[in-house]
Amino acid sequence: MTDTLPTYALWLIGSMAFLGYVLGSVPFGLLLTNFAGAGDLRKIGSGNIGATNVLRTGRKDLAAATLLLDAAKGTLAVVTAWVMTPPDFSDRAAAVAALAAVVGHCYPIFLGFRGGKGVATGLGVMLALSPLTGLAGCAIWLGMAKLTRISSAGALSAFVAMPFICFALNGFSLQSSPKPLATVLICLLVLARHHENISRLLRGVEPRIGDGKR
């Protein structure tokens, strides 16, 4: 990695950050439930716009579609950054776009900066940014969610583990690749967005998968 980037590179990276944020801001869960007549997702269950809360509408198909689309928008942001920027700084652009996409999902401009918790989008960006890290994160998430029947337990486990996995795959020096640092920042954001879930887990009152509307 070079220490200094030319001005045009900074503009391109900034453009990829903007694109990533806009893509991340698209609230697929809210759009799908509204179009399907399942009600305003913000008034159901936890009020979150993610797939777990969509499941509380009783529509498994909508929840699955939300999960896939939220992940896909993250993947698209990273892939676009790689395609649209020269190889000598495409990794940096992709890392910035990945973080921006998760920020967009958590704080979407289209919903007054009140969004989701970034799990599906975070996994989507990781599958593109560091495929092995993303696949490991998905496996941990699914395994823990199945074991505990608590979606947040699976998500928290995955996002705690992924920075370590990414560092192991890309080297433990932050100078060797932008991917580990981006992974750390993404995971910290997702964990911060789960502070209420962490509190409920510690108190043993976190809802389980399959619970209906609250």
mmCIF file of C-alpha atoms in Angstrom:
data_model
loop_
_atom_site.group_PDB
_atom_site.id
_atom_site.type_symbol
_atom_site.label_atom_id
_atom_site.label_comp_id
_atom_site.label_asym_id
_atom_site.label_seq_id
_atom_site.Cartn_x
_atom_site.Cartn_y
_atom_site.Cartn_z
ATOM 1 C CA MET A 1 0.000 0.000 0.000
ATOM 2 C CA THR A 2 1.269 3.449 -0.885
ATOM 3 C CA ASP A 3 1.168 6.201 1.728
ATOM 4 C CA THR A 4 -0.147 8.970 -0.534
ATOM 5 C CA LEU A 5 -2.933 8.850 -3.081
ATOM 6 C CA PRO A 6 -3.361 11.302 -5.968
ATOM 7 C CA THR A 7 -6.284 13.709 -5.919
ATOM 8 C CA TYR A 8 -8.285 11.817 -8.537
ATOM 9 C CA ALA A 9 -7.984 8.655 -6.445
ATOM 10 C CA LEU A 10 -9.398 10.433 -3.406
ATOM 11 C CA TRP A 11 -12.309 11.679 -5.505
ATOM 12 C CA LEU A 12 -12.997 8.183 -6.798
ATOM 13 C CA ILE A 13 -12.833 6.680 -3.321
ATOM 14 C CA GLY A 14 -15.146 9.413 -2.063
ATOM 15 C CA SER A 15 -17.570 8.652 -4.890
ATOM 16 C CA MET A 16 -17.542 4.966 -3.988
ATOM 17 C CA ALA A 17 -18.223 5.874 -0.357
ATOM 18 C CA PHE A 18 -21.218 7.960 -1.437
ATOM 19 C CA LEU A 19 -22.508 5.180 -3.680
ATOM 20 C CA GLY A 20 -22.048 2.615 -0.923
ATOM 21 C CA TYR A 21 -23.934 4.790 1.543
ATOM 22 C CA VAL A 22 -26.852 5.346 -0.855
ATOM 23 C CA LEU A 23 -27.080 1.637 -1.674
ATOM 24 C CA GLY A 24 -26.951 0.761 2.007
ATOM 25 C CA SER A 25 -29.723 3.254 2.749
ATOM 26 C CA VAL A 26 -32.303 1.422 0.613
ATOM 27 C CA PRO A 27 -34.741 -0.055 3.217
ATOM 28 C CA PHE A 28 -35.732 -3.278 1.494
ATOM 29 C CA GLY A 29 -37.514 -4.699 4.545
ATOM 30 C CA LEU A 30 -39.785 -1.675 4.822
ATOM 31 C CA LEU A 31 -40.426 -1.535 1.074
ATOM 32 C CA LEU A 32 -41.267 -5.225 0.777
ATOM 33 C CA THR A 33 -43.648 -5.300 3.738
ATOM 34 C CA ASN A 34 -45.410 -2.152 2.548
ATOM 35 C CA PHE A 35 -45.818 -3.465 -0.994
ATOM 36 C CA ALA A 36 -47.063 -6.819 0.311
ATOM 37 C CA GLY A 37 -49.611 -5.172 2.610
ATOM 38 C CA ALA A 38 -47.961 -6.569 5.743
ATOM 39 C CA GLY A 39 -48.081 -3.217 7.527
ATOM 40 C CA ASP A 40 -45.552 -0.612 8.567
ATOM 41 C CA LEU A 41 -42.518 -2.571 9.745
ATOM 42 C CA ARG A 42 -41.525 0.274 12.051
ATOM 43 C CA LYS A 43 -44.675 -0.399 14.104
ATOM 44 C CA ILE A 44 -44.201 -4.173 14.338
ATOM 45 C CA GLY A 45 -42.103 -6.099 16.849
ATOM 46 C CA SER A 46 -38.868 -4.278 17.549
ATOM 47 C CA GLY A 47 -39.566 -1.658 14.878
ATOM 48 C CA ASN A 48 -36.342 -2.648 13.131
ATOM 49 C CA ILE A 49 -36.240 -2.739 9.311
ATOM 50 C CA GLY A 50 -34.183 -5.946 9.094
ATOM 51 C CA ALA A 51 -35.104 -9.519 8.178
ATOM 52 C CA THR A 52 -35.555 -10.705 11.775
ATOM 53 C CA ASN A 53 -38.294 -8.177 12.365
ATOM 54 C CA VAL A 54 -39.853 -8.875 8.961
ATOM 55 C CA LEU A 55 -40.197 -12.477 10.147
ATOM 56 C CA ARG A 56 -42.449 -11.217 12.950
ATOM 57 C CA THR A 57 -45.029 -10.252 10.338
ATOM 58 C CA GLY A 58 -45.493 -13.973 9.738
ATOM 59 C CA ARG A 59 -44.173 -13.708 6.172
ATOM 60 C CA LYS A 60 -41.153 -15.984 5.860
ATOM 61 C CA ASP A 61 -40.905 -15.213 2.151
ATOM 62 C CA LEU A 62 -40.590 -11.501 2.811
ATOM 63 C CA ALA A 63 -38.029 -12.129 5.552
ATOM 64 C CA ALA A 64 -35.915 -14.273 3.213
ATOM 65 C CA ALA A 65 -36.161 -11.678 0.443
ATOM 66 C CA THR A 66 -35.158 -8.910 2.866
ATOM 67 C CA LEU A 67 -32.161 -10.909 4.043
ATOM 68 C CA LEU A 68 -30.964 -11.553 0.504
ATOM 69 C CA LEU A 69 -31.530 -8.010 -0.740
ATOM 70 C CA ASP A 70 -29.910 -6.384 2.297
ATOM 71 C CA ALA A 71 -26.883 -8.622 1.796
ATOM 72 C CA ALA A 72 -26.874 -8.033 -1.962
ATOM 73 C CA LYS A 73 -26.760 -4.244 -1.642
ATOM 74 C CA GLY A 74 -23.625 -4.566 0.484
ATOM 75 C CA THR A 75 -22.015 -6.953 -1.965
ATOM 76 C CA LEU A 76 -22.928 -4.674 -4.871
ATOM 77 C CA ALA A 77 -21.314 -1.668 -3.182
ATOM 78 C CA VAL A 78 -17.996 -3.494 -2.782
ATOM 79 C CA VAL A 79 -17.986 -5.077 -6.247
ATOM 80 C CA THR A 80 -18.821 -1.732 -7.863
ATOM 81 C CA ALA A 81 -15.911 -0.080 -6.053
ATOM 82 C CA TRP A 82 -13.518 -2.744 -7.300
ATOM 83 C CA VAL A 83 -14.782 -2.482 -10.864
ATOM 84 C CA MET A 84 -14.864 1.312 -11.003
ATOM 85 C CA THR A 85 -11.417 2.043 -9.545
ATOM 86 C CA PRO A 86 -7.884 1.256 -10.776
ATOM 87 C CA PRO A 87 -6.159 -1.790 -9.244
ATOM 88 C CA ASP A 88 -3.543 0.250 -7.371
ATOM 89 C CA PHE A 89 -6.146 1.588 -4.941
ATOM 90 C CA SER A 90 -9.221 -0.579 -5.587
ATOM 91 C CA ASP A 91 -8.792 -2.391 -2.251
ATOM 92 C CA ARG A 92 -9.023 0.921 -0.405
ATOM 93 C CA ALA A 93 -12.077 1.962 -2.403
ATOM 94 C CA ALA A 94 -13.753 -1.379 -1.742
ATOM 95 C CA ALA A 95 -13.020 -1.190 1.994
ATOM 96 C CA VAL A 96 -14.442 2.340 2.208
ATOM 97 C CA ALA A 97 -17.517 1.369 0.172
ATOM 98 C CA ALA A 98 -18.071 -1.636 2.451
ATOM 99 C CA LEU A 99 -18.068 0.488 5.590
ATOM 100 C CA ALA A 100 -20.246 3.140 3.931
ATOM 101 C CA ALA A 101 -22.856 0.556 2.920
ATOM 102 C CA VAL A 102 -23.224 -0.698 6.482
ATOM 103 C CA VAL A 103 -23.409 2.877 7.779
ATOM 104 C CA GLY A 104 -26.118 3.553 5.198
ATOM 105 C CA HIS A 105 -28.173 0.598 6.364
ATOM 106 C CA CYS A 106 -27.830 1.577 10.015
ATOM 107 C CA TYR A 107 -28.399 5.302 9.391
ATOM 108 C CA PRO A 108 -30.334 5.581 6.104
ATOM 109 C CA ILE A 109 -30.909 9.010 4.679
ATOM 110 C CA PHE A 110 -34.304 7.887 3.365
ATOM 111 C CA LEU A 111 -35.640 7.127 6.876
ATOM 112 C CA GLY A 112 -34.285 10.071 8.830
ATOM 113 C CA PHE A 113 -31.129 8.124 9.745
ATOM 114 C CA ARG A 114 -33.109 5.520 11.727
ATOM 115 C CA GLY A 115 -32.318 2.154 10.198
ATOM 116 C CA GLY A 116 -31.375 -1.416 10.927
ATOM 117 C CA LYS A 117 -28.544 -3.113 12.750
ATOM 118 C CA GLY A 118 -26.369 -3.984 9.781
ATOM 119 C CA VAL A 119 -26.173 -7.779 10.075
ATOM 120 C CA ALA A 120 -27.232 -8.863 6.582
ATOM 121 C CA THR A 121 -25.549 -5.891 4.915
ATOM 122 C CA GLY A 122 -22.420 -6.455 7.010
ATOM 123 C CA LEU A 123 -22.246 -10.087 5.952
ATOM 124 C CA GLY A 124 -22.919 -9.071 2.355
ATOM 125 C CA VAL A 125 -20.001 -6.654 2.256
ATOM 126 C CA MET A 126 -17.718 -9.186 3.939
ATOM 127 C CA LEU A 127 -18.590 -11.872 1.394
ATOM 128 C CA ALA A 128 -17.294 -9.522 -1.303
ATOM 129 C CA LEU A 129 -14.441 -7.862 0.620
ATOM 130 C CA SER A 130 -12.986 -11.037 2.142
ATOM 131 C CA PRO A 131 -14.974 -14.083 0.943
ATOM 132 C CA LEU A 132 -13.509 -16.591 3.406
ATOM 133 C CA THR A 133 -14.164 -14.206 6.299
ATOM 134 C CA GLY A 134 -17.709 -13.649 5.083
ATOM 135 C CA LEU A 135 -18.383 -17.355 4.650
ATOM 136 C CA ALA A 136 -17.023 -18.076 8.122
ATOM 137 C CA GLY A 137 -19.210 -15.288 9.532
ATOM 138 C CA CYS A 138 -22.295 -16.712 7.838
ATOM 139 C CA ALA A 139 -21.539 -20.187 9.172
ATOM 140 C CA ILE A 140 -21.054 -18.893 12.722
ATOM 141 C CA TRP A 141 -24.222 -16.789 12.515
ATOM 142 C CA LEU A 142 -26.370 -19.644 11.226
ATOM 143 C CA GLY A 143 -24.863 -22.170 13.624
ATOM 144 C CA MET A 144 -25.322 -20.045 16.740
ATOM 145 C CA ALA A 145 -28.781 -18.890 15.685
ATOM 146 C CA LYS A 146 -29.855 -22.504 15.192
ATOM 147 C CA LEU A 147 -28.273 -23.597 18.463
ATOM 148 C CA THR A 148 -29.765 -20.815 20.595
ATOM 149 C CA ARG A 149 -32.822 -19.895 18.499
ATOM 150 C CA ILE A 150 -31.783 -16.285 19.121
ATOM 151 C CA SER A 151 -30.894 -14.328 15.987
ATOM 152 C CA SER A 152 -28.884 -11.677 17.821
ATOM 153 C CA ALA A 153 -26.737 -14.330 19.522
ATOM 154 C CA GLY A 154 -25.756 -15.655 16.118
ATOM 155 C CA ALA A 155 -25.089 -12.182 14.747
ATOM 156 C CA LEU A 156 -23.013 -11.082 17.729
ATOM 157 C CA SER A 157 -20.940 -14.261 17.619
ATOM 158 C CA ALA A 158 -20.232 -13.789 13.916
ATOM 159 C CA PHE A 159 -19.267 -10.144 14.192
ATOM 160 C CA VAL A 160 -17.010 -10.756 17.168
ATOM 161 C CA ALA A 161 -15.202 -13.526 15.283
ATOM 162 C CA MET A 162 -14.810 -11.963 11.838
ATOM 163 C CA PRO A 163 -12.113 -9.371 12.659
ATOM 164 C CA PHE A 164 -9.860 -12.130 14.013
ATOM 165 C CA ILE A 165 -10.502 -14.270 10.946
ATOM 166 C CA CYS A 166 -9.803 -11.381 8.586
ATOM 167 C CA PHE A 167 -6.565 -10.480 10.363
ATOM 168 C CA ALA A 168 -5.450 -14.123 10.206
ATOM 169 C CA LEU A 169 -6.145 -14.248 6.458
ATOM 170 C CA ASN A 170 -4.683 -10.857 5.532
ATOM 171 C CA GLY A 171 -1.880 -10.404 8.036
ATOM 172 C CA PHE A 172 -1.835 -8.734 11.421
ATOM 173 C CA SER A 173 -0.379 -5.461 10.128
ATOM 174 C CA LEU A 174 -2.891 -2.740 9.318
ATOM 175 C CA GLN A 175 -0.437 -1.517 6.685
ATOM 176 C CA SER A 176 -0.603 -4.723 4.653
ATOM 177 C CA SER A 177 -4.268 -4.453 3.654
ATOM 178 C CA PRO A 178 -7.235 -2.141 4.328
ATOM 179 C CA LYS A 179 -9.560 -5.122 4.735
ATOM 180 C CA PRO A 180 -8.868 -5.937 8.420
ATOM 181 C CA LEU A 181 -9.360 -2.341 9.542
ATOM 182 C CA ALA A 182 -12.597 -2.063 7.569
ATOM 183 C CA THR A 183 -13.748 -5.342 9.110
ATOM 184 C CA VAL A 184 -13.015 -4.098 12.624
ATOM 185 C CA LEU A 185 -14.940 -0.856 12.051
ATOM 186 C CA ILE A 186 -17.911 -2.663 10.493
ATOM 187 C CA CYS A 187 -18.063 -5.155 13.327
ATOM 188 C CA LEU A 188 -17.807 -2.454 15.992
ATOM 189 C CA LEU A 189 -20.693 -0.585 14.357
ATOM 190 C CA VAL A 190 -22.857 -3.711 14.225
ATOM 191 C CA LEU A 191 -22.052 -4.546 17.853
ATOM 192 C CA ALA A 192 -22.880 -0.989 18.918
ATOM 193 C CA ARG A 193 -26.210 -1.213 17.115
ATOM 194 C CA HIS A 194 -26.956 -4.350 19.155
ATOM 195 C CA HIS A 195 -26.457 -2.733 22.568
ATOM 196 C CA GLU A 196 -30.104 -3.302 23.514
ATOM 197 C CA ASN A 197 -29.917 -6.929 22.379
ATOM 198 C CA ILE A 198 -26.773 -7.424 24.454
ATOM 199 C CA SER A 199 -28.585 -6.033 27.487
ATOM 200 C CA ARG A 200 -31.553 -8.358 26.927
ATOM 201 C CA LEU A 201 -29.252 -11.348 26.406
ATOM 202 C CA LEU A 202 -27.550 -10.650 29.716
ATOM 203 C CA ARG A 203 -30.963 -10.460 31.390
ATOM 204 C CA GLY A 204 -32.198 -13.599 29.617
ATOM 205 C CA VAL A 205 -35.166 -11.888 27.960
ATOM 206 C CA GLU A 206 -34.052 -11.673 24.327
ATOM 207 C CA PRO A 207 -36.836 -12.867 21.955
ATOM 208 C CA ARG A 208 -36.282 -16.121 20.130
ATOM 209 C CA ILE A 209 -36.656 -16.834 16.424
ATOM 210 C CA GLY A 210 -40.282 -17.566 15.602
ATOM 211 C CA ASP A 211 -41.774 -15.217 18.184
ATOM 212 C CA GLY A 212 -44.763 -13.374 16.774
ATOM 213 C CA LYS A 213 -45.640 -9.720 16.848
ATOM 214 C CA ARG A 214 -44.964 -8.082 20.202
#
